[in-house]
Coordinates of C-alpha atoms in Angstrom, one line a residue:
X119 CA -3.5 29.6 11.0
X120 CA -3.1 27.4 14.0
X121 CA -5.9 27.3 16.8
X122 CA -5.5 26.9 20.7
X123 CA -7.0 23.6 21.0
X124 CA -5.7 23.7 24.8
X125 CA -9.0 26.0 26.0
X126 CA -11.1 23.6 24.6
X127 CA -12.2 19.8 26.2
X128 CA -9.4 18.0 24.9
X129 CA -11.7 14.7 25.5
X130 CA -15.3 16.0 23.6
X131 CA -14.8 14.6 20.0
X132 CA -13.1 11.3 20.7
X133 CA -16.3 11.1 22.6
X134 CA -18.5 11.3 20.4
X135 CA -16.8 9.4 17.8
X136 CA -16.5 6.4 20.2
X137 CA -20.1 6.8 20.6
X138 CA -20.3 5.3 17.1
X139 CA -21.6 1.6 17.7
X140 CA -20.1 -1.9 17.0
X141 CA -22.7 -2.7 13.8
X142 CA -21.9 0.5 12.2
X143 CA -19.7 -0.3 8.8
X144 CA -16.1 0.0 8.3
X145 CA -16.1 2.2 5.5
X146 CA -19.0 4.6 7.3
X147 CA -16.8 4.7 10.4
X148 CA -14.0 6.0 8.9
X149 CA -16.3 8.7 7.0
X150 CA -18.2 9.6 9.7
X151 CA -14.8 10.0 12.2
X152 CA -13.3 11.9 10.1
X153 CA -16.5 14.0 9.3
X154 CA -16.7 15.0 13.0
X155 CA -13.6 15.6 13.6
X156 CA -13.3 18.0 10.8
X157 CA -16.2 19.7 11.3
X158 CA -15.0 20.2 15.5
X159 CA -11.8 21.1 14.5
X160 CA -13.5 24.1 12.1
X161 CA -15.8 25.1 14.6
X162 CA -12.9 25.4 17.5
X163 CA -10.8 26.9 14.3
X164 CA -13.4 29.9 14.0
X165 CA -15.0 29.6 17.4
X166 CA -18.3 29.2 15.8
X167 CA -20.9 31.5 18.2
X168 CA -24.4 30.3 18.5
X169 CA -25.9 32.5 16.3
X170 CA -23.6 31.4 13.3
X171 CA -24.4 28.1 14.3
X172 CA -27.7 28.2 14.2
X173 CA -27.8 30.2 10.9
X174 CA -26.0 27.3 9.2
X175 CA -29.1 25.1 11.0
X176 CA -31.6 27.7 9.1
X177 CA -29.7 27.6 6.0
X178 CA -29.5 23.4 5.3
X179 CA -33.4 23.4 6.4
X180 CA -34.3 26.4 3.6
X181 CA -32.0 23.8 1.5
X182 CA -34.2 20.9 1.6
X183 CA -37.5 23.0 1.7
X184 CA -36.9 24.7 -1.3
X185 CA -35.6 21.1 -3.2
X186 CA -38.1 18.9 -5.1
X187 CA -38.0 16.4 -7.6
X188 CA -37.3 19.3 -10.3
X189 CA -34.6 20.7 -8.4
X190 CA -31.4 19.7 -6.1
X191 CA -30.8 22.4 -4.2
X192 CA -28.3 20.4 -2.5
X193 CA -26.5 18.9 -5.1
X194 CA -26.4 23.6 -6.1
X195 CA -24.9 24.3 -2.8
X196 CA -22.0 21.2 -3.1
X197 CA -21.5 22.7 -6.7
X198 CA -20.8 26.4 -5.7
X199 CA -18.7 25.0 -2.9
X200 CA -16.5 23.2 -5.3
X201 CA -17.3 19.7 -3.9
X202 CA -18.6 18.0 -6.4
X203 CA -15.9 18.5 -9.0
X204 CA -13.5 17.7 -6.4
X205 CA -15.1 14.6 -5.7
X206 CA -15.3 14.1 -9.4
X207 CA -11.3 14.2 -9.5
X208 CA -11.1 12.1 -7.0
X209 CA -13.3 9.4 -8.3
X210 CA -11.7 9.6 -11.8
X211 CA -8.0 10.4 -11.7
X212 CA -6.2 7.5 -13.0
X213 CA -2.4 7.2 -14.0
X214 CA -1.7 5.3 -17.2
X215 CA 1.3 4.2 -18.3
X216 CA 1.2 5.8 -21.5
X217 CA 1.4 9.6 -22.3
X218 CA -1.8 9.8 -23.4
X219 CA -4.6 10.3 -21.6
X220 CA -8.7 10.0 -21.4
X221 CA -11.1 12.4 -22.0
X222 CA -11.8 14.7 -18.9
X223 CA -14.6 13.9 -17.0
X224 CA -16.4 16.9 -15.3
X225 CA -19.2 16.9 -13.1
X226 CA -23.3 15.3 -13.7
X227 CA -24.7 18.1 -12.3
X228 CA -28.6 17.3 -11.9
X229 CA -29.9 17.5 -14.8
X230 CA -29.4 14.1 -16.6
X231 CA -32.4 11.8 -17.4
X232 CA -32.1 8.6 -18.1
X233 CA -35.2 8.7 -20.4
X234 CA -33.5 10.0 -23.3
X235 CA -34.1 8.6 -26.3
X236 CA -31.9 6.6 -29.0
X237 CA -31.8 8.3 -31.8
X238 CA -30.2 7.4 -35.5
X239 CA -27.3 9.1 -36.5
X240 CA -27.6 12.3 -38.1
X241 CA -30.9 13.1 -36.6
X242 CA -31.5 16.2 -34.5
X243 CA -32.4 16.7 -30.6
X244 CA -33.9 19.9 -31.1
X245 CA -37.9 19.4 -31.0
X246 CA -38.6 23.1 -30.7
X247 CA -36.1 25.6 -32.0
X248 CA -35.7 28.6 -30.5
X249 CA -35.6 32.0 -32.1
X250 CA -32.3 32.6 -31.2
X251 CA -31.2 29.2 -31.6
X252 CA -28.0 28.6 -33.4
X253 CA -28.2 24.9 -34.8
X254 CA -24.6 23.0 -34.8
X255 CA -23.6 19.7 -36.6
X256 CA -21.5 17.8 -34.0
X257 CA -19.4 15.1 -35.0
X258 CA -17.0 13.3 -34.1
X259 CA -15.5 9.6 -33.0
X260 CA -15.1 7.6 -30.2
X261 CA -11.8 5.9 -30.1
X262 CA -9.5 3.5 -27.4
X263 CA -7.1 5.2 -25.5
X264 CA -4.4 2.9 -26.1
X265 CA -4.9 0.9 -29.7
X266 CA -6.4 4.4 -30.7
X267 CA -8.5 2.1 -33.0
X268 CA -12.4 3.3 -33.3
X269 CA -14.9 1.9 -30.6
X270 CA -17.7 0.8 -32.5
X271 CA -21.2 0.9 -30.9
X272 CA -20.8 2.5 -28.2
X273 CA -23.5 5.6 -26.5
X274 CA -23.5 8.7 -27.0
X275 CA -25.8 10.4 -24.7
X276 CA -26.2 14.3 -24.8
X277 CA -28.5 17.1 -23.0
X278 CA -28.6 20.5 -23.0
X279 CA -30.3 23.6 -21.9
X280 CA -32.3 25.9 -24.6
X281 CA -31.6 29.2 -25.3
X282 CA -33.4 30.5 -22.1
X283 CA -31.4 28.6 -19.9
X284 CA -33.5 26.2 -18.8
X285 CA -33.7 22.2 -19.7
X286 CA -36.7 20.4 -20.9
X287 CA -38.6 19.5 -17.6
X288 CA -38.1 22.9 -16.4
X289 CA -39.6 24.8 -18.8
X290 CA -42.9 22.5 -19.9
X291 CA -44.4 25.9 -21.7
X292 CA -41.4 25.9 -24.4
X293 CA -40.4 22.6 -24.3
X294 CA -41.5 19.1 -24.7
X295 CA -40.1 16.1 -23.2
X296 CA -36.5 14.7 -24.0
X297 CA -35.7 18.3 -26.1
X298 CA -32.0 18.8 -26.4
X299 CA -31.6 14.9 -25.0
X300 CA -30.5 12.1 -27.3
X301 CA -28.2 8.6 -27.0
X302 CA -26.7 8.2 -30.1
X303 CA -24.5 4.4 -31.2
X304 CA -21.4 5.0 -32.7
X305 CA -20.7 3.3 -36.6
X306 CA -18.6 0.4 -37.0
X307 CA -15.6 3.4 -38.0
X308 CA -16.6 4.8 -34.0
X309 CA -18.1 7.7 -35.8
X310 CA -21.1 9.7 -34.5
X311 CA -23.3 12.9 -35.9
X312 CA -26.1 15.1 -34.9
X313 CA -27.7 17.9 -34.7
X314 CA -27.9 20.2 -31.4
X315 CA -27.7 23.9 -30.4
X316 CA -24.7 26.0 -29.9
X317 CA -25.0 26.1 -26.2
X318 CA -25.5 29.5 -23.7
X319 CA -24.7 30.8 -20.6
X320 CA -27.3 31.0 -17.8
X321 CA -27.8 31.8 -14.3
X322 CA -28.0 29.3 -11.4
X323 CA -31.2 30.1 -9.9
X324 CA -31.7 33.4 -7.6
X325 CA -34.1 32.4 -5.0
X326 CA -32.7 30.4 -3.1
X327 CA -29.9 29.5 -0.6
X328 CA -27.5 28.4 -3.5
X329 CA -27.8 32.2 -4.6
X330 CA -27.5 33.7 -0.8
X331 CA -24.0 31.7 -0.7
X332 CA -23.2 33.1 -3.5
X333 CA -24.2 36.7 -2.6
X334 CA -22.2 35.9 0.9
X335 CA -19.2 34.7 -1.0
X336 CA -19.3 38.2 -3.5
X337 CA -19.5 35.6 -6.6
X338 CA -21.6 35.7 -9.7
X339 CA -24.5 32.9 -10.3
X340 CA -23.3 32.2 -14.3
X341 CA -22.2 29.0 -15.7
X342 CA -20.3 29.1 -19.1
X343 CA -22.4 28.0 -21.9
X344 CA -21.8 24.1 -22.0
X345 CA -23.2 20.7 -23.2
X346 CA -23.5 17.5 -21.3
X347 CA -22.2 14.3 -22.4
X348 CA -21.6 10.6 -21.0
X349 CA -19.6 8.3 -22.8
X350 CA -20.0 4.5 -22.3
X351 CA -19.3 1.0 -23.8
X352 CA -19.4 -2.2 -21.9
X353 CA -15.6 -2.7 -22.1
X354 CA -14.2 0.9 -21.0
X355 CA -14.5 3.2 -18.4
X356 CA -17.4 5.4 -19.0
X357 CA -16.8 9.7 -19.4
X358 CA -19.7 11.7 -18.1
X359 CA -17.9 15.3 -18.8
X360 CA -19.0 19.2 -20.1
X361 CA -17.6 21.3 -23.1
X362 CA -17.8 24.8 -23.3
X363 CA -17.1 27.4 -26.2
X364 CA -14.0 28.8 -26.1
X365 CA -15.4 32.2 -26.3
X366 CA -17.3 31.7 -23.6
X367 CA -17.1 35.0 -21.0
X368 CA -17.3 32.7 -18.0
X369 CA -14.7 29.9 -18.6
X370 CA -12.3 31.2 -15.7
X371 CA -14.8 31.8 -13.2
X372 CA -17.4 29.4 -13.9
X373 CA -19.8 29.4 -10.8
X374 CA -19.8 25.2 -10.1
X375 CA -15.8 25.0 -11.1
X376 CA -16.5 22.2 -13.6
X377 CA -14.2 24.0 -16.6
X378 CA -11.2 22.0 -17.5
X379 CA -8.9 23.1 -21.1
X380 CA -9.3 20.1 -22.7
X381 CA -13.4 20.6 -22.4
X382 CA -12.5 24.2 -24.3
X383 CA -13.9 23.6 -27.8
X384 CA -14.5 25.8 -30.8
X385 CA -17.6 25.6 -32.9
X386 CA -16.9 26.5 -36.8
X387 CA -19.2 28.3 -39.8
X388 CA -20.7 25.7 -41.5
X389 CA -21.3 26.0 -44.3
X390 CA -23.2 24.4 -47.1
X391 CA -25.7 22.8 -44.8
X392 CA -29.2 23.5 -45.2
X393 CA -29.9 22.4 -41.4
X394 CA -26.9 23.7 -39.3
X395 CA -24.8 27.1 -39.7
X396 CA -22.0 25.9 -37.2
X397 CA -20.2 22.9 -36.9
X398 CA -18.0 21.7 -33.9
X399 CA -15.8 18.2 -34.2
X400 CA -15.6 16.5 -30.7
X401 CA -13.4 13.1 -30.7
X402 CA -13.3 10.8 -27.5
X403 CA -10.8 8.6 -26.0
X404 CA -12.0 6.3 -24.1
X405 CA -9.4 3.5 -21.1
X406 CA -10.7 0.0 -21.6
X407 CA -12.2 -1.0 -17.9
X408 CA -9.4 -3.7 -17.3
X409 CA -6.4 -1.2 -17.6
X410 CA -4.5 -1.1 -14.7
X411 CA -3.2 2.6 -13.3
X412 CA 0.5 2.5 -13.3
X413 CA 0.4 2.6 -9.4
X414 CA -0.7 -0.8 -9.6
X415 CA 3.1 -2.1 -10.5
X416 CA 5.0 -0.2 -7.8

């Protein structure tokens, strides 16, 4: 719905945009513009009183109080908004000229580490099992988009919460470091395998102002049950992406809006394995960095 801008200083914001000075950069100029002019037009939109306006002060300061170097309570509050997997599309859409296309990417989140280990093929990332911890074999391969020949050697990396919902430096009285964390190196045949747990849902945390915008917005805290997993070889595009069971109760209204049907996947009774009682196949495709996007030609 249209505002009347008319009752308002029709001068204000191009004031304080050409308040920005001359050794600003070009690239944070045009952000930071169109940043204020955004957030003035909203404000004009709802006619924003004091009090709301000073609430959304209180709220980003209880933001970075409650934030530490275990949690981003920032990076939450982008997530719930659905900002960071639209920034994700933007920063990843491409437009081959083929029919096929890569595997999805889908949002960080915050909980990657780049300590992980390497690990050998076929070992496991579980260091302490839960009791209710379903162990799966995932396997899979990595292969090029176009050629669709096998990528040998390339990473593999992979982190997950346990059973309880929480990852590894959350939770230092179940888990030791780098559990449920591993880089795996493809074979010479692109192929990868490992052991890891069947994924579950949990609950974004509830005390804090992530959780009040839920509350405000009548939404749940749950995210679908999902693993992590970046993709990378010197000579493609790397994938940083999430798959979820397809069984998965919170698939259509996942909290951080990071589902995609591609990242469905179903894990499979194993059986015959001594180690693992699913199974779940995952194959990768990755673009080679020096493919241009079909816009490039027109």
């Amino acid at each position: 719905m249209a505002f009347n801008s008319s009752k308002f200083d029709p001068n204000f914001t191009d004031n304080v945009i050409n308040a920005i000075g001359p050794k600003t950069s070009d690239r944070a100029k045009f952000v930071l513009s169109s940043l204020i002019r955004h957030v003035h037009d909203f404000a004009r939109e709802v006619e924003l009183t004091t009090d709301e306006w000073m609430a959304g002060v209180l709220f980003m300061n209880a933001v970075g109080q409650i934030s530490d170097s275990k949690r981003n309570e920032g990076q939450r509050i982008s997530d719930v908004l659905g900002l960071e997997s639209l920034v994700d599309e933007i920063a990843h859409k491409i437009a081959l000229e083929t029919d096929d296309i890569p595997t999805s990417s889908s949002i960080l989140g915050p909980f990657w580490s780049p300590n992980a280990p390497f690990r050998n093929n076929g070992e496991s990332i579980i260091h302490e099992l839960p009791k209710d911890g379903r162990v799966t074999l995932m396997h899979g391969t990595v292969n090029d988009l176009i050629t669709k020949k096998p990528i040998g050697n390339a990473v593999f990396d992979i982190w997950q919460a346990s059973s309880n919902g929480k990852y590894d430096f959350q939770d230092p009285e179940n888990q030791s470091d780098n559990n449920l964390r591993g880089k795996f190196r493809t074979d010479e045949n692109g192929r990868y395998h490992f052991y890891c747990l069947h994924p579950t849902a949990y609950s974004l945390p509830t005390d804090g102002p992530a959780f009040k915008l839920l509350n405000l917005l009548d939404r749940h805290p749950m995210r679908p049950a999902h693993i992590h997993l970046m993709v990378s070889h010197d000579s493609y595009k790397p994938v940083t992406t999430q798959i979820f069971p397809k069984d998965d109760p919170y698939l259509e209204t996942d909290t951080v809006f990071a589902v995609k049907d591609d990242l469905v996947v179903d894990f499979k009774p194993l059986q015959g394995d001594p180690k693992a009682s699913l199974e779940l196949e995952y194959n990768v495709k990755l673009a080679p960095r020096d493919i241009a996007p079909a816009s490039a030609h027109l």
